[in-house]
Coordinates of C-alpha atoms in Angstrom, one line a residue:
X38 CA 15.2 63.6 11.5
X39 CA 11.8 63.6 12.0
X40 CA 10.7 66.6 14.5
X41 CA 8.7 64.5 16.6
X42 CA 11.8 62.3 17.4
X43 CA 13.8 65.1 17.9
X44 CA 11.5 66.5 20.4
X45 CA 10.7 63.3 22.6
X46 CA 15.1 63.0 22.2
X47 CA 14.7 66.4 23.9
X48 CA 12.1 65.8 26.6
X49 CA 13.8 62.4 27.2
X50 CA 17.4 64.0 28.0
X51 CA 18.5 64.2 31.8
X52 CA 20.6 67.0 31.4
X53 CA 17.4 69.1 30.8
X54 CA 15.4 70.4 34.3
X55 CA 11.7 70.8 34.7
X56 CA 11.7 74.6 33.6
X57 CA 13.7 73.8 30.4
X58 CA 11.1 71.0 29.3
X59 CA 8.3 72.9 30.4
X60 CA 10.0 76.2 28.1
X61 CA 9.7 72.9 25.4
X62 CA 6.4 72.3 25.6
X63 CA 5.1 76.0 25.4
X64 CA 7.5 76.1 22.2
X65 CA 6.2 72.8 20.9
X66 CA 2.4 73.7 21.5
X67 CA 3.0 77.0 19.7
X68 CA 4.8 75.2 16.5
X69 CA 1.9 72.6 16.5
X70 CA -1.0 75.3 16.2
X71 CA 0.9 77.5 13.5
X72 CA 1.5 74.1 12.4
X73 CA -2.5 72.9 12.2
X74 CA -3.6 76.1 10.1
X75 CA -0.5 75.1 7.3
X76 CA -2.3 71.8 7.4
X77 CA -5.8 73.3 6.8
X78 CA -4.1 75.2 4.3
X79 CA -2.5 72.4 2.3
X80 CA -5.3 70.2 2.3
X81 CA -7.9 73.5 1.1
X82 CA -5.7 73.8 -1.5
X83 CA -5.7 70.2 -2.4
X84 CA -9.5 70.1 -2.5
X85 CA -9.5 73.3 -4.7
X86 CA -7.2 71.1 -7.3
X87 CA -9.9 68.2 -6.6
X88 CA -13.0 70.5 -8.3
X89 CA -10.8 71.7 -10.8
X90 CA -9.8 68.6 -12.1
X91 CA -12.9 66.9 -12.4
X92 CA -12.6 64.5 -9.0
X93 CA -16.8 64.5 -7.9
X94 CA -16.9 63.5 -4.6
X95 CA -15.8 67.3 -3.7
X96 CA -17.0 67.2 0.7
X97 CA -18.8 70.5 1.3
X98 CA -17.7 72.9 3.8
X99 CA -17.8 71.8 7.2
X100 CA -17.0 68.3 6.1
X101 CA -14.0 66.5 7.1
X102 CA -11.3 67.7 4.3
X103 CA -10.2 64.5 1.8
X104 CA -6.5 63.8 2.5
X105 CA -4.2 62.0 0.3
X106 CA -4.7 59.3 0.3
X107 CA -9.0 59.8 -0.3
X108 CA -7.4 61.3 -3.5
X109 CA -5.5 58.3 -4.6
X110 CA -8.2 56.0 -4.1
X111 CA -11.6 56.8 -2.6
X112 CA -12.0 53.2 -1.6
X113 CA -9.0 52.2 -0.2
X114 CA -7.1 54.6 2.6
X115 CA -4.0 52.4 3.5
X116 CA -1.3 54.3 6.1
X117 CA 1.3 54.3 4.2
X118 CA 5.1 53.5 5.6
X119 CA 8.3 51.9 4.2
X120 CA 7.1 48.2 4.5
X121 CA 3.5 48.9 2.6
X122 CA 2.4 51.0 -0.6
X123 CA -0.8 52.0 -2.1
X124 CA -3.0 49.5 -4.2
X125 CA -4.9 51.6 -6.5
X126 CA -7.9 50.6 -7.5
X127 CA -8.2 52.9 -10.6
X128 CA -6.2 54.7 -13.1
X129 CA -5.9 58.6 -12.1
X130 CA -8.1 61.0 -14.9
X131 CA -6.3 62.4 -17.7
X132 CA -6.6 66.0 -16.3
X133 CA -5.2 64.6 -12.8
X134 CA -1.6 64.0 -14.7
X135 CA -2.0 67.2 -16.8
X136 CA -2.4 69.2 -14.1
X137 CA 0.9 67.7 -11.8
X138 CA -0.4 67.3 -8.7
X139 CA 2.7 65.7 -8.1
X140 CA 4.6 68.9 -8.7
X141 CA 2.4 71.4 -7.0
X142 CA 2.3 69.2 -3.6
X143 CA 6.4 68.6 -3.9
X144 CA 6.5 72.3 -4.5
X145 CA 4.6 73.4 -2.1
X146 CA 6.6 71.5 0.7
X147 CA 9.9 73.3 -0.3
X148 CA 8.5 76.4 -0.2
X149 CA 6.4 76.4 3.3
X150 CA 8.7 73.7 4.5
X151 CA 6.2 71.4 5.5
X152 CA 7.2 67.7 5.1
X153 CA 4.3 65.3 6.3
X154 CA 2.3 65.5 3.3
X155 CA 4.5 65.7 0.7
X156 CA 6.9 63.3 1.9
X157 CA 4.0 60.5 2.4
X158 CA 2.7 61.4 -1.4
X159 CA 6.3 61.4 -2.5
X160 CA 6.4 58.1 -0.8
X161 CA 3.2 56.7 -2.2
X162 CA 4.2 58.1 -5.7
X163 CA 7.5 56.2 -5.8
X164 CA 6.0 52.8 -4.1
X165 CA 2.8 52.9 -6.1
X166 CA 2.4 49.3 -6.9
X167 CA 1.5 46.6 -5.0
X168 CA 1.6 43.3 -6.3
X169 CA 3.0 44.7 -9.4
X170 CA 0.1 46.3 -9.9
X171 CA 0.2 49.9 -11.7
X172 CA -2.1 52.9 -11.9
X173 CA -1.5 53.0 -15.4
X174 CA -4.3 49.9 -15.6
X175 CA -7.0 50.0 -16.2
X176 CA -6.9 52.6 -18.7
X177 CA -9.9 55.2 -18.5
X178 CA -11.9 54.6 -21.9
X179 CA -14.8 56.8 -23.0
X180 CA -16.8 54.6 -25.4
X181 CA -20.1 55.7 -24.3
X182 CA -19.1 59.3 -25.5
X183 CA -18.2 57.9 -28.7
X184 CA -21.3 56.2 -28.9
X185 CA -23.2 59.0 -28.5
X186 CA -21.6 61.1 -31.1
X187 CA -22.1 58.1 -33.7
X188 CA -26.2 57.7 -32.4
X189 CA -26.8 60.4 -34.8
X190 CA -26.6 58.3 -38.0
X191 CA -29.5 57.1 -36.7
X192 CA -31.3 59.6 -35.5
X193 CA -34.2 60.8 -37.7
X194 CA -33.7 65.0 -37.0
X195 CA -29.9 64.1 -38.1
X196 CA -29.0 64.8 -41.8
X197 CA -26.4 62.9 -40.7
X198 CA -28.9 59.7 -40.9
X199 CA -30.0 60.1 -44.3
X200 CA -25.7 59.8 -45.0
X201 CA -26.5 55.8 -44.6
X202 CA -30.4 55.9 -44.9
X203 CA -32.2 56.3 -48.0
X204 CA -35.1 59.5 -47.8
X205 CA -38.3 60.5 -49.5
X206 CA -38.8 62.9 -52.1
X207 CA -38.5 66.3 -50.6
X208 CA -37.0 66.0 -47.1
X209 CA -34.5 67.9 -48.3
X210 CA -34.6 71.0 -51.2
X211 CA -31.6 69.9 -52.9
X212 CA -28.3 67.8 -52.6
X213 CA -26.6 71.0 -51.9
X214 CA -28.2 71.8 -48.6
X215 CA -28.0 68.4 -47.8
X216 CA -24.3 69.0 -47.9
X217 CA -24.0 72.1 -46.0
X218 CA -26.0 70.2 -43.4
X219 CA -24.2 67.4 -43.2
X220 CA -21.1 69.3 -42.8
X221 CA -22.6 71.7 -40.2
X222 CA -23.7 68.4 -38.1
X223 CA -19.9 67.0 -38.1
X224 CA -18.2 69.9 -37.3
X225 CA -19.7 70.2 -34.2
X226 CA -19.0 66.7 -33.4
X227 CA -15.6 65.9 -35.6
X228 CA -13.7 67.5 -33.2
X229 CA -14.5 65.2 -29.9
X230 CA -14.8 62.1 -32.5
X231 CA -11.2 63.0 -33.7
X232 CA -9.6 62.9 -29.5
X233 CA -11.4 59.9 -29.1
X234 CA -10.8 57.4 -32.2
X235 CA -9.5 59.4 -34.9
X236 CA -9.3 56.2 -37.3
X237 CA -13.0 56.1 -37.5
X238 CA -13.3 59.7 -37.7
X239 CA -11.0 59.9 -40.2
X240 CA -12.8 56.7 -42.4
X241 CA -16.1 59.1 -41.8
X242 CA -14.7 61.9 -43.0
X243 CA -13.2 60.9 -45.7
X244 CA -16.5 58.7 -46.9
X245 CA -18.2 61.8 -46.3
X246 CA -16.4 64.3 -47.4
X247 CA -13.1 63.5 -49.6
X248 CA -13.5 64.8 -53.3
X249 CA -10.3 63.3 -54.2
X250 CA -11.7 59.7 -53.9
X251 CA -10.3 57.6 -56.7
X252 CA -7.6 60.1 -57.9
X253 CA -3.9 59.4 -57.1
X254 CA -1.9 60.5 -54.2
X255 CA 1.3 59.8 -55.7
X256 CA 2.9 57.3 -58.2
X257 CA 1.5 54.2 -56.4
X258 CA -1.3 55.0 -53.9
X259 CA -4.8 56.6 -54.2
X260 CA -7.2 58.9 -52.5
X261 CA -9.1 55.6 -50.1
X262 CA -11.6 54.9 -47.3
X263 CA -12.5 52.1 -45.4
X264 CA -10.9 48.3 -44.8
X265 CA -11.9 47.8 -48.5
X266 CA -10.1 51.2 -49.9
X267 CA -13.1 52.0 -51.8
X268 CA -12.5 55.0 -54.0
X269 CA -16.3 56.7 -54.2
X270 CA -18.3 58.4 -51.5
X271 CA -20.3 60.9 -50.7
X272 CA -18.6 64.2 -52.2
X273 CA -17.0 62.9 -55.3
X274 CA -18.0 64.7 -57.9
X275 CA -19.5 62.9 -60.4
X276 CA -22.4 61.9 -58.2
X277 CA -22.5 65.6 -57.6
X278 CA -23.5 66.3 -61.3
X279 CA -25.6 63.6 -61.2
X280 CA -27.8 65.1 -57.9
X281 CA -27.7 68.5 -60.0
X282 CA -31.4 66.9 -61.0
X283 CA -33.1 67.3 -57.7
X284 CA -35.4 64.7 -58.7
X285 CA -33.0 61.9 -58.7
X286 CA -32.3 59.6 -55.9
X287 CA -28.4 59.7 -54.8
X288 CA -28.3 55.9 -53.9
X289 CA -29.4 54.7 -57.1
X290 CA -26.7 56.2 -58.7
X291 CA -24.7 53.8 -61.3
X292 CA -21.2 53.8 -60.7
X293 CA -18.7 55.2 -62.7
X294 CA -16.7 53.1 -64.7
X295 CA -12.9 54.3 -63.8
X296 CA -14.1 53.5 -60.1
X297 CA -15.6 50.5 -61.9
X298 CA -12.3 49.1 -63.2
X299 CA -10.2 50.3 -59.6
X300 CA -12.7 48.5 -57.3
X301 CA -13.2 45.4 -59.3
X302 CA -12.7 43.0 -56.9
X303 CA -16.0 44.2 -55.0
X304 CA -18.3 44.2 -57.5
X305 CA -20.2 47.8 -56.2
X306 CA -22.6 48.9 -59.3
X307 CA -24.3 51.1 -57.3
X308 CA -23.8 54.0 -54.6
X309 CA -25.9 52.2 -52.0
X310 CA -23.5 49.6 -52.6
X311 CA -20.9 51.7 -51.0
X312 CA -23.3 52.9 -48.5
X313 CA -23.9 49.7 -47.5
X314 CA -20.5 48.5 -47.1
X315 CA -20.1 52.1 -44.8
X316 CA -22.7 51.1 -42.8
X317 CA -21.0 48.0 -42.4
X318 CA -17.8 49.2 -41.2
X319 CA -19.1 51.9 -38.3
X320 CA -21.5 49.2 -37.3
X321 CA -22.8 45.7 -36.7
X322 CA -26.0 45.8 -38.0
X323 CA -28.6 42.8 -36.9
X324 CA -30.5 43.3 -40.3
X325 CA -28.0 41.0 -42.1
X326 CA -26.7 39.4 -38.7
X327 CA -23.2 41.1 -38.9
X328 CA -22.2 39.4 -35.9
X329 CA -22.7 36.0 -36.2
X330 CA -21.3 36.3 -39.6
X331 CA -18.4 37.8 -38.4
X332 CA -17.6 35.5 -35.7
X333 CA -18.2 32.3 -38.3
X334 CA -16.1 33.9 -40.9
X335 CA -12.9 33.9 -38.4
X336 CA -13.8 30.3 -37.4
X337 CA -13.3 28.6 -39.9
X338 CA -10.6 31.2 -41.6
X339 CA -8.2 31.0 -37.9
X340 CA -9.4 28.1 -36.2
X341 CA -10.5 25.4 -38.6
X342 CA -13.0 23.3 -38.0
X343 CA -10.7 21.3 -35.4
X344 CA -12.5 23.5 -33.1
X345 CA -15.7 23.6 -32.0
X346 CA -17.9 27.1 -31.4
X347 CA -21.2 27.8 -30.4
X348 CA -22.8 30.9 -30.4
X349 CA -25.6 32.2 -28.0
X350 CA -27.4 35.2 -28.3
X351 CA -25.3 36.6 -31.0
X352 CA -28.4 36.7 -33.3
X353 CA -30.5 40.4 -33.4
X354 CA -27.7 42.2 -32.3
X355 CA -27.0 45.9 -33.2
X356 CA -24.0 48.7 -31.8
X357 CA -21.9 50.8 -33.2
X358 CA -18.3 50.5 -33.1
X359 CA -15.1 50.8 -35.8
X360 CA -15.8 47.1 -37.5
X361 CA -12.8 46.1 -38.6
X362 CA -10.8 46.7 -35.4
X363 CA -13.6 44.6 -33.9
X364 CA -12.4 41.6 -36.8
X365 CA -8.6 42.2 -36.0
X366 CA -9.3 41.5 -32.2
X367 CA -11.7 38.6 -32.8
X368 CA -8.7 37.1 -35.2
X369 CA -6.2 37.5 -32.0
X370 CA -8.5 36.1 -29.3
X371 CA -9.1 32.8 -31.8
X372 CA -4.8 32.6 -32.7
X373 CA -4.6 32.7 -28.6
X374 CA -6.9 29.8 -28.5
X375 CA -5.2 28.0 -31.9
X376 CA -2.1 27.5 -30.0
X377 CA -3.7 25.4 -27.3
X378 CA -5.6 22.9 -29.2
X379 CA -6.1 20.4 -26.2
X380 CA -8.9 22.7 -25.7
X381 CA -11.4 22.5 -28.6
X382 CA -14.7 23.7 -27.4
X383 CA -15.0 27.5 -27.8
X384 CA -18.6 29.3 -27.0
X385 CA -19.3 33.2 -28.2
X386 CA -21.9 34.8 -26.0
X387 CA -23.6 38.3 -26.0
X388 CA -25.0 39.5 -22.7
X389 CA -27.6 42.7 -23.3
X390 CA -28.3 45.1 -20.7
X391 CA -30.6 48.2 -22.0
X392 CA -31.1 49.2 -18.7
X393 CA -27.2 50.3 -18.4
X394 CA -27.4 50.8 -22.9
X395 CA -24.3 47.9 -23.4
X396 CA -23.8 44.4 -25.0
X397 CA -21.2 42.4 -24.0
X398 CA -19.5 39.9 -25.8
X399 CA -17.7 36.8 -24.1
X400 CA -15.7 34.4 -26.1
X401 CA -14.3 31.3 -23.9
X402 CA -12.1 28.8 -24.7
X403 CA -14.1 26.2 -22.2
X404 CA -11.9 24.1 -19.3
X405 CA -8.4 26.3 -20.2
X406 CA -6.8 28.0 -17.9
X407 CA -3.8 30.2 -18.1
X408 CA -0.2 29.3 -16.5
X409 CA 1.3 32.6 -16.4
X410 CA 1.7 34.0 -12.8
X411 CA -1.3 36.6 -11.7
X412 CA 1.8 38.8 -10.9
X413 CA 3.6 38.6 -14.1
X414 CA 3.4 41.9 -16.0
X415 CA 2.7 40.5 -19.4
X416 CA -0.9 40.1 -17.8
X417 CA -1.5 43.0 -15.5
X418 CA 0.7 45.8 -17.7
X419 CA 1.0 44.5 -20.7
X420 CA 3.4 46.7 -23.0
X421 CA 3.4 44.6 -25.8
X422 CA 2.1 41.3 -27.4
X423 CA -1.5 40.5 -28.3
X424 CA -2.9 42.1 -25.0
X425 CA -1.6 45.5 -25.8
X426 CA -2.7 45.3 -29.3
X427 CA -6.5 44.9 -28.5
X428 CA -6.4 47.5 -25.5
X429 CA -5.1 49.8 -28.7
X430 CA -7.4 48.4 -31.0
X431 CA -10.8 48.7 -28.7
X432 CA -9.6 52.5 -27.5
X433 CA -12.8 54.3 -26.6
X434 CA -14.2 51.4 -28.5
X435 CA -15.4 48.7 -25.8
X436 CA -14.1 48.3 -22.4
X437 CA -12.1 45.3 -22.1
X438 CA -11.5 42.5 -20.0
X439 CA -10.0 39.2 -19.0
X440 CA -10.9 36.3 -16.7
X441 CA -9.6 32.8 -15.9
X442 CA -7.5 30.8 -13.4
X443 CA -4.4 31.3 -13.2
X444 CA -0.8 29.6 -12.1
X445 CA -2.3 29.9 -8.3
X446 CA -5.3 28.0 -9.2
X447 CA -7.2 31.6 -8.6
X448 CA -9.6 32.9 -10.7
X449 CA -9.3 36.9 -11.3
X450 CA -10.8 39.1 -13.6
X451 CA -8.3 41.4 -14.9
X452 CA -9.6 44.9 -16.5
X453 CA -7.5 46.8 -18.7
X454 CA -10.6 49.0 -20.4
X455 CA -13.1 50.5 -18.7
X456 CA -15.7 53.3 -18.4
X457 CA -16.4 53.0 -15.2
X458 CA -13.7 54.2 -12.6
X459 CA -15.2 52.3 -10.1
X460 CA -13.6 49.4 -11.6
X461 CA -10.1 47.7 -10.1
X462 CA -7.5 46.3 -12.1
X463 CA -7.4 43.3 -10.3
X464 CA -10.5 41.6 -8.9
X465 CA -10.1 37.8 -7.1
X466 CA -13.3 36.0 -7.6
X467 CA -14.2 33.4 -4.5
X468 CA -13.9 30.3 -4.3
X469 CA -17.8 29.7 -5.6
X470 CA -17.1 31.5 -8.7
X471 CA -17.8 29.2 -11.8
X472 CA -15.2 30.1 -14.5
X473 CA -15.7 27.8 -17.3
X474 CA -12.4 28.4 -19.3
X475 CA -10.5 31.5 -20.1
X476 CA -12.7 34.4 -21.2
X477 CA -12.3 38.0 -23.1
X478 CA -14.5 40.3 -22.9
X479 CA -15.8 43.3 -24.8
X480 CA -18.3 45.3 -23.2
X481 CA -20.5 47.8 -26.4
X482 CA -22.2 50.6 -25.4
X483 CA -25.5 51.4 -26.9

């Protein structure tokens, strides 16, 4: 029972005289104040785990102390009882769930015997949805951390640069310390690329660094990179005999021709062949207008010219990003929009912001809407099926998003990437909101 029943039960019974309940009172007044310093004590300790774990709206002593619910959602503080649950607007940092909170709070309650925290977390932890909404979504992404990690193959003090850029005579004394620089400059950034896309650190590396390139794994596969498996880069060894010369210039380098005869099909003569197609796969590149070629390719290769697209803005533009991926998600957005062909008008729109350093790309399939319920969890925690395979595919990436009408005749915008915690899953536009079909979008960093 809780002990605030039990004592009004106690204060309320007839059989008890004025001296008992006054003997009640002095007991309950003395329970509340040794009561109140636990309290102060749980909640120090709460905002102790808060610094530790990253949370940065820490209040400074003399401050009101964040409860509970402040550390479930800043924005939202909802009393919480058996009828109504929390609606979380974001998903709780990695190190919040590594370091059980959860745990520490429920322990901490059986061992000081203190309830009214813990049991309203415990409460909030088990009822955590509302709507069928999860914490789980949106997912914390970090591509502007990968971005900055891949800025330096274009940044001039980089050796890294001159991997995908050609140099002049003498910037550097041979093609061995160009190696050992190279290799200095991604070690110390392999590791962080590696936690947060290890496919396009591992396409990197092995472009950069692989000396097996073109020999055979086993009976039927070889040593690869790339969406092409390309079979030369950077470290094989041939073009290491050939920079023994210091005079001669690593991308003019002919070819091989055992790599030659394995990558026929491409027709590469030339290292800055491969360097090129590198370039192409860690980043659209408005020099030979990656993007709009992209997006054309898939048109008529999914769609068919049964649909109509237009593209705006997608002309001059330049991020980095794992390419490929970027083609596979493209490909599913246009098979989502194959199967409703009573909507053929499909517009591809980039939005830049350097201000804020991102591009955003919007692809619409114009005056369709979507008939699945808002509440079904195909859309808002998708598990499986072509939403979960671009969330998987765009991974610290892009941040990634949804918007249309739905069955309710609603329009919501549904974010399942972002790098931004202030972003909600759910947000319900009003009633003036213009939605002009349903839209993805991938938000770039720069």
């Amino acid at each position: 029972m809780n002990k605030f029943k039990f004592i009004k039960q106690l204060l309320d019974n007839e059989k008890f005289n004025t001296s008992q309940k006054d003997r009640v009172l002095r007991l309950v007044s003395r329970e509340l104040g040794s009561s109140s310093k636990r309290d102060d004590q749980v909640l120090s300790d709460i905002i102790n785990i808060k610094k530790k774990i990253g949370f940065d709206d820490v209040r400074s002593e003399g401050e009101k102390p964040i409860n509970v619910f402040e550390l479930l959602d800043e924005e939202k503080k909802e009393k919480i009882d058996n009828k109504k649950s929390i609606s979380p607007d974001l998903t709780w940092p990695e190190a919040f769930k590594q370091n059980t909170l959860g745990e520490y709070m429920v322990d901490m309650r059986e061992t000081q015997k203190r309830k009214s925290f813990a049991e309203q977390y415990k409460k909030a932890k088990i009822n955590i949805t509302k709507d069928n909404i999860s914490l789980e979504f949106p997912k914390l992404n970090n591509a502007p951390s990968l971005v900055k990690l891949m800025n330096q193959f274009s940044d001039n003090s980089k050796a890294l640069k001159y991997t995908t850029h050609s140099w002049e005579y003498g910037k550097f004394q041979s093609f061995e310390e160009f190696t050992i620089k190279i290799k200095e400059e991604w070690n110390e950034i392999s590791k962080e690329l590696t936690m947060l896309n290890p496919r396009l650190s591992a396409k990197i590396s092995n472009f950069l660094f692989n000396n097996k390139l073109g020999e055979k794994k086993d009976e039927k596969y070889y040593h690869v990179w790339g969406e092409k498996r390309l079979k030369f880069g950077w470290a094989s060894k041939s073009l290491e005999l050939y920079m023994k010369n210091s005079e001669n210039d690593p991308f003019s380098f002919t070819i091989p021709e055992n790599i030659k005869s394995l990558d026929t099909k491409h027709n590469l003569l030339l290292f800055d062949q491969y360097v090129s197609e590198f370039k192409n796969e860690i980043e659209i590149r408005e020099d030979n207008s990656a993007l709009v070629n992209l997006i054309n390719f898939l048109w008529t290769s999914e769609l068919g010219y049964d649909f109509n697209l237009i593209q705006q803005d997608t002309e001059g533009v330049s991020f980095f990003t794992d390419v490929p991926y970027l083609k596979s998600v493209i490909k599913i957005v246009f098979g989502s929009f194959k199967k409703r062909p009573q909507f053929p008008n499909i517009i591809c729109r980039i939005e830049e912001n350097f201000e804020e350093n991102y591009v955003e790309l919007s692809i619409t399939q114009l005056e369709s809407k979507c008939t699945r319920s808002i509440n079904d969890p195909k859309i808002l925690k998708p598990k499986g099926g072509d939403l979960s395979t671009i969330i998987e595919n765009l991974k610290n990436l892009a941040d990634f998003s949804v918007i249309g009408e739905f069955k309710d005749e609603q329009v919501y915008r549904v974010n399942y990437l972002t790098s931004n915690r202030e972003f909600k899953h759910l947000d319900k536009k009003g009633e003036n909101y213009l939605c002009h079909g349903f839209t993805y979008l991938l938000k770039f960093y720069l």
